[in-house]
Short mmCIF file of C-alpha atoms and ligand atoms in Angstrom, two decimals:
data_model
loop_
_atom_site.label_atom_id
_atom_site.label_comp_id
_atom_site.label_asym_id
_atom_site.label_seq_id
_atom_site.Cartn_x
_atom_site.Cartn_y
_atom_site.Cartn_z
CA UNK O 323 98.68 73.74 130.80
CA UNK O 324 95.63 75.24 130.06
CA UNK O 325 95.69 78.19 128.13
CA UNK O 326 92.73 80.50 126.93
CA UNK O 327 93.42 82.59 123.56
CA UNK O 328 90.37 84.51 123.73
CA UNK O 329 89.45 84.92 127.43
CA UNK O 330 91.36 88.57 128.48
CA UNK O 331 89.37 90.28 125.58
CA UNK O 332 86.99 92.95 126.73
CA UNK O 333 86.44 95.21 123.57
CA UNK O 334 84.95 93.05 120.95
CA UNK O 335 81.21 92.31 121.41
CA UNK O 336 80.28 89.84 119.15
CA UNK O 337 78.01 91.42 116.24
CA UNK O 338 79.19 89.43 113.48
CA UNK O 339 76.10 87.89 112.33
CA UNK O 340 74.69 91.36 110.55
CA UNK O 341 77.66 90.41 107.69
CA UNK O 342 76.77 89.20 104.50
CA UNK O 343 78.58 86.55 102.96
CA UNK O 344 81.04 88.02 99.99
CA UNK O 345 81.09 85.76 96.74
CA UNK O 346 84.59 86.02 94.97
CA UNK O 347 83.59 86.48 91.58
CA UNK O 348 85.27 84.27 88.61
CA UNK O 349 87.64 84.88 85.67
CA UNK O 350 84.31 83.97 83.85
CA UNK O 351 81.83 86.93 85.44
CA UNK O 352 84.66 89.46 84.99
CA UNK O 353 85.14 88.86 81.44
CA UNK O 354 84.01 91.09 79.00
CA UNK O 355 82.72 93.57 81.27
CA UNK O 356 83.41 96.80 79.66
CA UNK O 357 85.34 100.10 81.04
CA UNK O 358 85.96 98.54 84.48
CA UNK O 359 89.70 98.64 84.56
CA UNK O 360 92.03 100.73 86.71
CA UNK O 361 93.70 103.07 85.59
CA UNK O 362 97.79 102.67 86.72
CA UNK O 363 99.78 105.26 85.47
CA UNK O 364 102.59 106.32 82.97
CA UNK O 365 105.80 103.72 82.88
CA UNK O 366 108.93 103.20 81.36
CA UNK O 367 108.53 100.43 78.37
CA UNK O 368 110.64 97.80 80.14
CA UNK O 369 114.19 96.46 78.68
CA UNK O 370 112.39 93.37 76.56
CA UNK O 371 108.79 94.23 76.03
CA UNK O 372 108.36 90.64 74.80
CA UNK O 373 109.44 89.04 77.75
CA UNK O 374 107.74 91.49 80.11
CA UNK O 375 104.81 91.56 77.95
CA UNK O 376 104.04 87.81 76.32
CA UNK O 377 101.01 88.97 73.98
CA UNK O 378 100.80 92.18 71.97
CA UNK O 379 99.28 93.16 69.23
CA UNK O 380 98.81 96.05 66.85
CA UNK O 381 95.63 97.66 67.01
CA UNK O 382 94.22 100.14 64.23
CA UNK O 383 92.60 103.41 66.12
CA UNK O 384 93.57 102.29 69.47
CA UNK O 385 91.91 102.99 72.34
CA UNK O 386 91.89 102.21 75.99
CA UNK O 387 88.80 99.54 75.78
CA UNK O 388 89.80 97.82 73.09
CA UNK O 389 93.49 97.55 74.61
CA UNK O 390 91.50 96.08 78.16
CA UNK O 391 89.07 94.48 76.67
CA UNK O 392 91.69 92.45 74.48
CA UNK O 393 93.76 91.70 78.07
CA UNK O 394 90.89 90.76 79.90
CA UNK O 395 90.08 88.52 77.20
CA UNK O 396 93.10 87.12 77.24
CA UNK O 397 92.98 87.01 81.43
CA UNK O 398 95.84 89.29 81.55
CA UNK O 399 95.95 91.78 84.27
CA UNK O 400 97.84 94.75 82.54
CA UNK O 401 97.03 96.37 80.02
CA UNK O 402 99.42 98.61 78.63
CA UNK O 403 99.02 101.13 75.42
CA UNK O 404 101.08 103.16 72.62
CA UNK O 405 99.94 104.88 69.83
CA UNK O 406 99.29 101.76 68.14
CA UNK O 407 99.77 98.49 69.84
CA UNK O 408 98.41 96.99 73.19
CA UNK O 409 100.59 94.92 75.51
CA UNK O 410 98.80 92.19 78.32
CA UNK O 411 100.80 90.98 81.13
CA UNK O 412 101.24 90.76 84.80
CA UNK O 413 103.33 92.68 87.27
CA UNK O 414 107.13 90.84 87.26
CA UNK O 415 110.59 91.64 88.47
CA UNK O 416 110.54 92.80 84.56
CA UNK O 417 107.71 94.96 85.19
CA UNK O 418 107.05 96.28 88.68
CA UNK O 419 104.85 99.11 88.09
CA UNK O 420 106.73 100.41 91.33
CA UNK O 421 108.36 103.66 89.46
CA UNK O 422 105.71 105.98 87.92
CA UNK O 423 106.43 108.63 85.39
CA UNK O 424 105.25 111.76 85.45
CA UNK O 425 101.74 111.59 82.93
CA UNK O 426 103.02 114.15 80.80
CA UNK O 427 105.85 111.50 79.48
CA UNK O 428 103.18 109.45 77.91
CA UNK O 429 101.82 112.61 76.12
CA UNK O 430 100.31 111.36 72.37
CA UNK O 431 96.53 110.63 72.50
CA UNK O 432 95.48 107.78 71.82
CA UNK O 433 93.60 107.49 67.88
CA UNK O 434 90.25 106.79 68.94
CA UNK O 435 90.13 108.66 72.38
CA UNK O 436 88.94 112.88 73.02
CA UNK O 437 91.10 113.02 76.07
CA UNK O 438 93.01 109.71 77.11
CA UNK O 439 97.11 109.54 76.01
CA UNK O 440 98.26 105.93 74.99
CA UNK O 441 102.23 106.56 75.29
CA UNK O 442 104.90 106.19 72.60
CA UNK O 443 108.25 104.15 71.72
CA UNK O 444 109.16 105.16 75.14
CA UNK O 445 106.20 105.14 77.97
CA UNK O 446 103.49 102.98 78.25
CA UNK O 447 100.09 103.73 79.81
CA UNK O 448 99.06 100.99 81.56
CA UNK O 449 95.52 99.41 83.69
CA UNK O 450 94.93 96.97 85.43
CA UNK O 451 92.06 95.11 84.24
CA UNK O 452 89.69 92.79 86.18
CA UNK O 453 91.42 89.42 86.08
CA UNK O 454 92.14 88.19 88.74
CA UNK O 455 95.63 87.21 89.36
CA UNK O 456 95.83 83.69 90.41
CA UNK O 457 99.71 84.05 91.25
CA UNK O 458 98.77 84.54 94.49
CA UNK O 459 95.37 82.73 95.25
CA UNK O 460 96.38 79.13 96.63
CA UNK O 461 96.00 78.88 100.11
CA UNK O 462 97.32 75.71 102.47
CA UNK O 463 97.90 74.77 105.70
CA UNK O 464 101.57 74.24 107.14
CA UNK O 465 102.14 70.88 105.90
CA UNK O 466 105.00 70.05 108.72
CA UNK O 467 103.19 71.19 111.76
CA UNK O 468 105.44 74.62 112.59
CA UNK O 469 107.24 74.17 115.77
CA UNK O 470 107.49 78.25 116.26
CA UNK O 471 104.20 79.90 117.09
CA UNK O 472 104.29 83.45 115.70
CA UNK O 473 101.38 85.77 116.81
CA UNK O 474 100.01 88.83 114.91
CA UNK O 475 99.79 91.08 117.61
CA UNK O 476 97.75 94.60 116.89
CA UNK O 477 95.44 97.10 119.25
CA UNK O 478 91.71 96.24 118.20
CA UNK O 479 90.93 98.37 115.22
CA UNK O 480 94.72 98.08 113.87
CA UNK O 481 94.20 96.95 110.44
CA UNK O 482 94.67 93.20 111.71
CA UNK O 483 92.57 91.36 108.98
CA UNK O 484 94.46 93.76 106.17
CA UNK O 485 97.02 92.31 107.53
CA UNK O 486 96.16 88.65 107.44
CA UNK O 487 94.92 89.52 103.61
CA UNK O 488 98.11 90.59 102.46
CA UNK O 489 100.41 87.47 104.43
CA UNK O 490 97.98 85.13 103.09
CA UNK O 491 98.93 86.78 99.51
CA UNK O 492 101.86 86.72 99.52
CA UNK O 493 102.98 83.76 101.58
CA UNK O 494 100.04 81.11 100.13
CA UNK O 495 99.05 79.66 103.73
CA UNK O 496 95.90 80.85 106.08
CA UNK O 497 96.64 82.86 109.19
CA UNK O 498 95.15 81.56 112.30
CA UNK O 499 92.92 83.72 115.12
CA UNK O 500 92.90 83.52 119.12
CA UNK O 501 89.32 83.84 118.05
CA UNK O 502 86.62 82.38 115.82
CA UNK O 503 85.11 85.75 113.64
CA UNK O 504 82.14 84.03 111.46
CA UNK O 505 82.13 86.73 109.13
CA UNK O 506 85.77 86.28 108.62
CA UNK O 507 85.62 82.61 108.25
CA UNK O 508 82.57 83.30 105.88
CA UNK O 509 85.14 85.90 103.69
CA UNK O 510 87.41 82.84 103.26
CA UNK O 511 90.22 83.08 106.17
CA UNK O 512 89.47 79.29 106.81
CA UNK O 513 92.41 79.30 109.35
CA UNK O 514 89.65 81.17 111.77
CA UNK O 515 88.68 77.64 112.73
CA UNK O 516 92.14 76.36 113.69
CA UNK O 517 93.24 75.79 116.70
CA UNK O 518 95.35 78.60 117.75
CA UNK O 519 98.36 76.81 118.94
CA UNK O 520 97.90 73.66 116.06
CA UNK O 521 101.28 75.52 114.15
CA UNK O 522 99.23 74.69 111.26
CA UNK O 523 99.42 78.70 110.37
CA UNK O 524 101.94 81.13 109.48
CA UNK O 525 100.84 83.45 111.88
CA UNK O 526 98.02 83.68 114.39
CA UNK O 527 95.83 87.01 115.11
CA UNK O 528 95.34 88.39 118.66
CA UNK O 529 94.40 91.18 120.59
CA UNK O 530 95.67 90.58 123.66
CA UNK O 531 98.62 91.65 125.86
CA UNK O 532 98.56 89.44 128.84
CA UNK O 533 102.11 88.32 130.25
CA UNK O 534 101.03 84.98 129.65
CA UNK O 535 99.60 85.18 125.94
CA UNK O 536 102.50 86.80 125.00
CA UNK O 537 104.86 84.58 126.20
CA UNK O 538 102.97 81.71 124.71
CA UNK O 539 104.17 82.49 121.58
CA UNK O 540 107.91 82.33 120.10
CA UNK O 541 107.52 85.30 118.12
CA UNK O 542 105.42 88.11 116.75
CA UNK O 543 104.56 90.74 114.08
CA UNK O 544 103.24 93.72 116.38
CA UNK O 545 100.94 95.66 114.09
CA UNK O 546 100.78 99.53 115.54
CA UNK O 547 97.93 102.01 114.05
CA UNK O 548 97.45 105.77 115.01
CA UNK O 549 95.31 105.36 118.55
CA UNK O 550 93.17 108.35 117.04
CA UNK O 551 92.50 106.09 113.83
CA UNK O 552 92.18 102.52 115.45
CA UNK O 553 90.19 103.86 118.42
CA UNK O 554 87.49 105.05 115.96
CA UNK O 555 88.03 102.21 114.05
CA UNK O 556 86.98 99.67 116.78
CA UNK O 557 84.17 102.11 118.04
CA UNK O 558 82.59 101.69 114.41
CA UNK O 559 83.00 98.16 114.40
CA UNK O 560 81.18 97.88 117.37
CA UNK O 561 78.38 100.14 117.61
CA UNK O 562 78.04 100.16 113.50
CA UNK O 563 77.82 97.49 110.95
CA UNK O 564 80.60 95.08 111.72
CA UNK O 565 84.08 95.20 109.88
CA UNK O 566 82.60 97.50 107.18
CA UNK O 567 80.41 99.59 108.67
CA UNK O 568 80.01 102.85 110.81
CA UNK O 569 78.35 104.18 113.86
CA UNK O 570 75.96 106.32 114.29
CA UNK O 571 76.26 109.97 114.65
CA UNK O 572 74.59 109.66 117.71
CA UNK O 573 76.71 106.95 119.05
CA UNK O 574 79.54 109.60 118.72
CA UNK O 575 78.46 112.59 120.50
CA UNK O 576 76.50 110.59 123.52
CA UNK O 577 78.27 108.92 126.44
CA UNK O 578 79.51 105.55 124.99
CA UNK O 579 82.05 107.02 122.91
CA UNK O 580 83.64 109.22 126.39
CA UNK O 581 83.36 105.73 128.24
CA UNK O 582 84.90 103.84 125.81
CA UNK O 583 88.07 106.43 125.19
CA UNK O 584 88.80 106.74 128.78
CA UNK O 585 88.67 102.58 128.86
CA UNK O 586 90.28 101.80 126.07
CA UNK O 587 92.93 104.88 125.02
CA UNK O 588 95.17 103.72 128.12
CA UNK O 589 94.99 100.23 126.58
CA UNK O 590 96.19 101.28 123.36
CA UNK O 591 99.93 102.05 124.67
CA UNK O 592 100.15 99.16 127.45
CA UNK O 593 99.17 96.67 124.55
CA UNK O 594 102.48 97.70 122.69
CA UNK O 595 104.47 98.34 126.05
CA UNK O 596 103.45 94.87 126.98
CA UNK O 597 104.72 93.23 123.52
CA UNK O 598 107.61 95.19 123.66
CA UNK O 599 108.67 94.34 127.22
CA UNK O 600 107.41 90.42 127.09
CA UNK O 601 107.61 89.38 123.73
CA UNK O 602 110.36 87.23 122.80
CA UNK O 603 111.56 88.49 119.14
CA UNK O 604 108.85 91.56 117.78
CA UNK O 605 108.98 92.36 114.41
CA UNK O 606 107.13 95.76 114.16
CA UNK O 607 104.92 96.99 111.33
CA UNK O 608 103.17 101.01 111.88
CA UNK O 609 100.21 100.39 110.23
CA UNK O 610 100.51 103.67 107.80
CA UNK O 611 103.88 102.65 106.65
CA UNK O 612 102.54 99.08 105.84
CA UNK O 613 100.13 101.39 103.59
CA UNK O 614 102.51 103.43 101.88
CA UNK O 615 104.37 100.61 100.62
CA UNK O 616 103.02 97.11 100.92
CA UNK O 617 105.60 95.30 99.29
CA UNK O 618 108.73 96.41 100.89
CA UNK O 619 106.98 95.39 104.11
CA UNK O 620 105.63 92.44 103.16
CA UNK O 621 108.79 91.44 101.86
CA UNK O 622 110.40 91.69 105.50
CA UNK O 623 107.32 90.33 106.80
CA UNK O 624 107.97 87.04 104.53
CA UNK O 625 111.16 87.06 105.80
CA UNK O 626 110.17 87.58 109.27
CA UNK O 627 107.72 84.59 108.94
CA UNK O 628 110.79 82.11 107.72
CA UNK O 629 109.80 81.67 104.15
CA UNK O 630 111.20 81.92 100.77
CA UNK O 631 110.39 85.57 99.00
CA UNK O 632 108.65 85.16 95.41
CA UNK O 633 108.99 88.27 94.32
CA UNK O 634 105.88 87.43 91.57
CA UNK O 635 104.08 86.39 94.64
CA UNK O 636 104.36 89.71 96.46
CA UNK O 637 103.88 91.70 92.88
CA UNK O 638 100.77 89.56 92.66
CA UNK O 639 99.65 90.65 96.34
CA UNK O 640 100.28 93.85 95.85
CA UNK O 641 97.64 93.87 92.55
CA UNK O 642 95.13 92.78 95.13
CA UNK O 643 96.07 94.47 98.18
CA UNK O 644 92.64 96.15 98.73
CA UNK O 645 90.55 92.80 99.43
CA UNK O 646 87.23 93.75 100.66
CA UNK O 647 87.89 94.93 104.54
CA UNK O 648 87.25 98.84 103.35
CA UNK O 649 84.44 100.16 105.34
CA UNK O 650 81.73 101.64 102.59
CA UNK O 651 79.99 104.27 102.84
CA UNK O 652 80.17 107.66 104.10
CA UNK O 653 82.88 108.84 105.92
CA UNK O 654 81.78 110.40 109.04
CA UNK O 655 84.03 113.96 108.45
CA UNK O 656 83.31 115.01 112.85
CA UNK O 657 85.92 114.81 114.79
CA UNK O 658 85.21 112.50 117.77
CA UNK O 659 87.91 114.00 119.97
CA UNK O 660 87.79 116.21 122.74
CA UNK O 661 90.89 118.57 123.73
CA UNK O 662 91.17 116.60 126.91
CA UNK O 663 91.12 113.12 124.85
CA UNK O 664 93.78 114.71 122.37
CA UNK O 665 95.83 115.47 125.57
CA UNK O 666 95.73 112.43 127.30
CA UNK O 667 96.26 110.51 123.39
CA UNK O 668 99.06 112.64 123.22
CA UNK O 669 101.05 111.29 126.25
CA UNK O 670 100.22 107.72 125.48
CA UNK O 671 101.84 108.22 121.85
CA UNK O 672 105.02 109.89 123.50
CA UNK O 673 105.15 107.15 125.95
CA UNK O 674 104.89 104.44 123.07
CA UNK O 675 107.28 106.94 121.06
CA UNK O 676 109.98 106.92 123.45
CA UNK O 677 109.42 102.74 123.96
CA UNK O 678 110.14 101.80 120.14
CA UNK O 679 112.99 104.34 120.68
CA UNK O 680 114.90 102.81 123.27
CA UNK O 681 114.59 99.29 121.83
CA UNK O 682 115.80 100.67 118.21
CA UNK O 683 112.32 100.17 116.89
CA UNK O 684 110.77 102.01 114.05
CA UNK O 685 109.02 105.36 116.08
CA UNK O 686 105.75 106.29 115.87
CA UNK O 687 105.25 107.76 112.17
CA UNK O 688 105.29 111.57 111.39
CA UNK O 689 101.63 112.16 111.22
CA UNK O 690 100.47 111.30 114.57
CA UNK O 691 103.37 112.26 116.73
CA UNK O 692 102.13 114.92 118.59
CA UNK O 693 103.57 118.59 117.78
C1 NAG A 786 113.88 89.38 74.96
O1 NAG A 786 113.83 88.10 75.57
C2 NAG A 786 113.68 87.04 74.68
C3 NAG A 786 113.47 85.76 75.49
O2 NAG A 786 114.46 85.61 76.47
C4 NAG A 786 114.87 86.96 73.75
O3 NAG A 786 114.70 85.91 72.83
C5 NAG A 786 115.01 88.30 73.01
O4 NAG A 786 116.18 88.29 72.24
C6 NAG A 786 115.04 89.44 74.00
N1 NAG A 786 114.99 90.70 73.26
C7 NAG A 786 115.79 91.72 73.52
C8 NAG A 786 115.57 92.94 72.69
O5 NAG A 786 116.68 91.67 74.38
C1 NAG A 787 89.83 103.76 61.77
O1 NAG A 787 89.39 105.10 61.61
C2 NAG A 787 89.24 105.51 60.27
C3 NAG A 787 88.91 106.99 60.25
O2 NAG A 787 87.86 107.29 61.15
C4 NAG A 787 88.19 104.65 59.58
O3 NAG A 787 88.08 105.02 58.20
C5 NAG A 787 88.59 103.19 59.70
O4 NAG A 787 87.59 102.37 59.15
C6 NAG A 787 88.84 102.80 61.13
N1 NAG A 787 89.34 101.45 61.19
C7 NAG A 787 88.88 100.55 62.08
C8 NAG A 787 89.46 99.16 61.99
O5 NAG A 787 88.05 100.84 62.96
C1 NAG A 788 120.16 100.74 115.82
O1 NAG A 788 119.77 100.71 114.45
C2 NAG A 788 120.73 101.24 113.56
C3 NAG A 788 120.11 101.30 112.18
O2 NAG A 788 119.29 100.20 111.89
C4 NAG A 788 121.99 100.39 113.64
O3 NAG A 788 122.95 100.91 112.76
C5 NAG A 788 122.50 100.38 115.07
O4 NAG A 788 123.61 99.55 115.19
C6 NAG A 788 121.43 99.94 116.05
N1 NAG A 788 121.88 100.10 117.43
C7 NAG A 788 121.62 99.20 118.38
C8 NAG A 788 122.09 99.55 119.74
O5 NAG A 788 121.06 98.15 118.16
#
């Protein structure tokens, strides 16, 4: 049988071309580049510094470049500081970074800083530093073709291609696409070429929510967003500049944006309802919970997928979990909705509410139930 990935898809349009290609940069550009690091927080000095940290050294009037700089040198991704030595490592089982202290535990200022703290015997301050951690940057094919076909199901506009990112992290093989996205392909998510159904991928991207589509695969991730977030999110794709862009102010407040609520809002809850009702085992992710904490949820996406958890992998991931899928820019700050679009949103988040409900599911998150 014949069967058409991309063919029921009415709301993408096609503008890919405007995208520029994005060049990773190298261990070797990032080097030495002064003052660039990230500032992390106030931890707990692990159980074995040594083994959480492998290099250290004591530095005379410490401060926070010379503590990055030496990491960065050193292609370490952490940096951490106390009054007078500098630790370089990576996030590890050892060292999660997942509990921060309040600042004020890491109170003595560091020797040659005005205003930043360094820690003590106790707390570190720690940043993460340019290096690139390469824990996590192989990418393969399946090698044994996969005989389960397990779709990445989401509403246009979802978060979809975060998603991808952050499987691709943490799991080391490309996610697939019922469609072929240049600019994607371009970004490096060389599975965007594969055929679909080839169970060369660990997962495969789609947006739609026919009967058919869905039961062409064995399983699926569903990927839900706030319909107020991913609706705008889609209408910016569209009318603006591609994956990163926005629209127009005028876009907003003329007729397409009207036209394309009414056509598309409805769609937003029969795309879940559909999964829901016709998918055969649905694994499902709310897009602002997936924010809040990556690697719990990639962790049960992992073992969703079938494969082994490295919990270095996911640490790794997690480092990198912002790729670069953030529209820039300006934030338009106008609200787009209309009381009658907020009321007829409303009952389509109730309905999808009360679906996830009766299966069990995960319900919608706090902040866009409707009060
Ligand atoms: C830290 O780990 C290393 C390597 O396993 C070990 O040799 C050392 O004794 C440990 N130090 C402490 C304080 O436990
Ligand atoms: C540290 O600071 C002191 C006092 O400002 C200065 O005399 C000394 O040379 C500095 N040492 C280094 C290695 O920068
Ligand atoms: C629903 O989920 C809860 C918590 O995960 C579980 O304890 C309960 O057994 C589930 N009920 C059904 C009907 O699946």
């Amino acid at each position: 049988m014949l069967l058409l990935c991309g063919i029921g898809l009415f709301l993408t349009t096609g503008q890919y071309t405007r995208l520029e290609p994005v060049h990773a940069l190298s261990n070797k550009d990032l080097l030495f580049k002064e003052g660039s690091a990230t500032f992390k927080g106030c931890f707990k000095r692990p159980d074995n510094v040594t083994l959480a940290f492998p290099v250290d050294a004591v530095i005379e009037n410490i401060s926070v470049d010379k503590c990055v700089n030496m990491c960065t040198e050193k292609e370490f991704t952490l940096a951490a500081l106390t009054w007078e030595k500098c630790h370089c490592g990576f996030p590890t089982s050892l060292f999660t970074l997942h509990e921060r202290e309040d600042d004020e535990r890491c109170w003595l200022r560091c020797a040659e800083e005005d205003f930043e703290n360094c820690g003590n015997n106790d707390y570190f301050i720690v940043y993460q530093t340019q290096v690139q951690d390469n824990r996590c940057m192989d990418r393969r094919f399946l090698p044994i073709h996969a005989e389960h076909l397990i779709a990445l199901a989401s509403f246009p506009g979802s978060g979809n291609t975060w998603t991808r990112h952050l499987i691709e992290l943490a799991t080391g093989v490309y996610t697939g696409s019922c469609y072929f996205d240049k600019a994607l392909y371009i970004k490096g998510f060389i599975g965007e070429k594969d055929d679909w159904r080839s169970g060369e991928t660990i997962c495969v991207k789609t947006h739609e929510n026919s009967r058919t589509m869905i039961q062409a695969f064995d399983s699926s991730i569903l990927l839900i967003r706030n319909p107020y977030k991913a609706l705008m999110s889609e209408f910016n794709r569209q009318y603006g500049g591609g994956h990163i862009g926005f629209a127009a102010e005028a876009r907003w407040s003329g007729k397409d944006w009207p036209v394309f609520v009414k056509k598309n809002a409805p769609w937003w809850a029969s795309h879940t309802q559909d999964w829901l009702k016709y998918g055969k085992k649905v694994h499902v992710v709310h897009y602002e919970d997936l924010k809040r904490d990556v690697f719990s949820h990639l962790k049960k996406m992992v073992l969703f997928l079938g494969l082994e958890v490295s919990e270095d992998r996911l640490l790794c991931m997690e480092g990198q979990k912002d790729g670069n899928f953030k529209r820039s820019g300006e934030k338009p700050e106008y609200d787009p909705y209309t009381a009658e679009m907020r009321a007829n949103i409303d009952e389509l988040i109730k309905t999808v509410d009360t679906e996830l409900k009766k299966r069990n599911l995960t319900a919608v998150p706090e902040e866009y139930r409707p009060r």
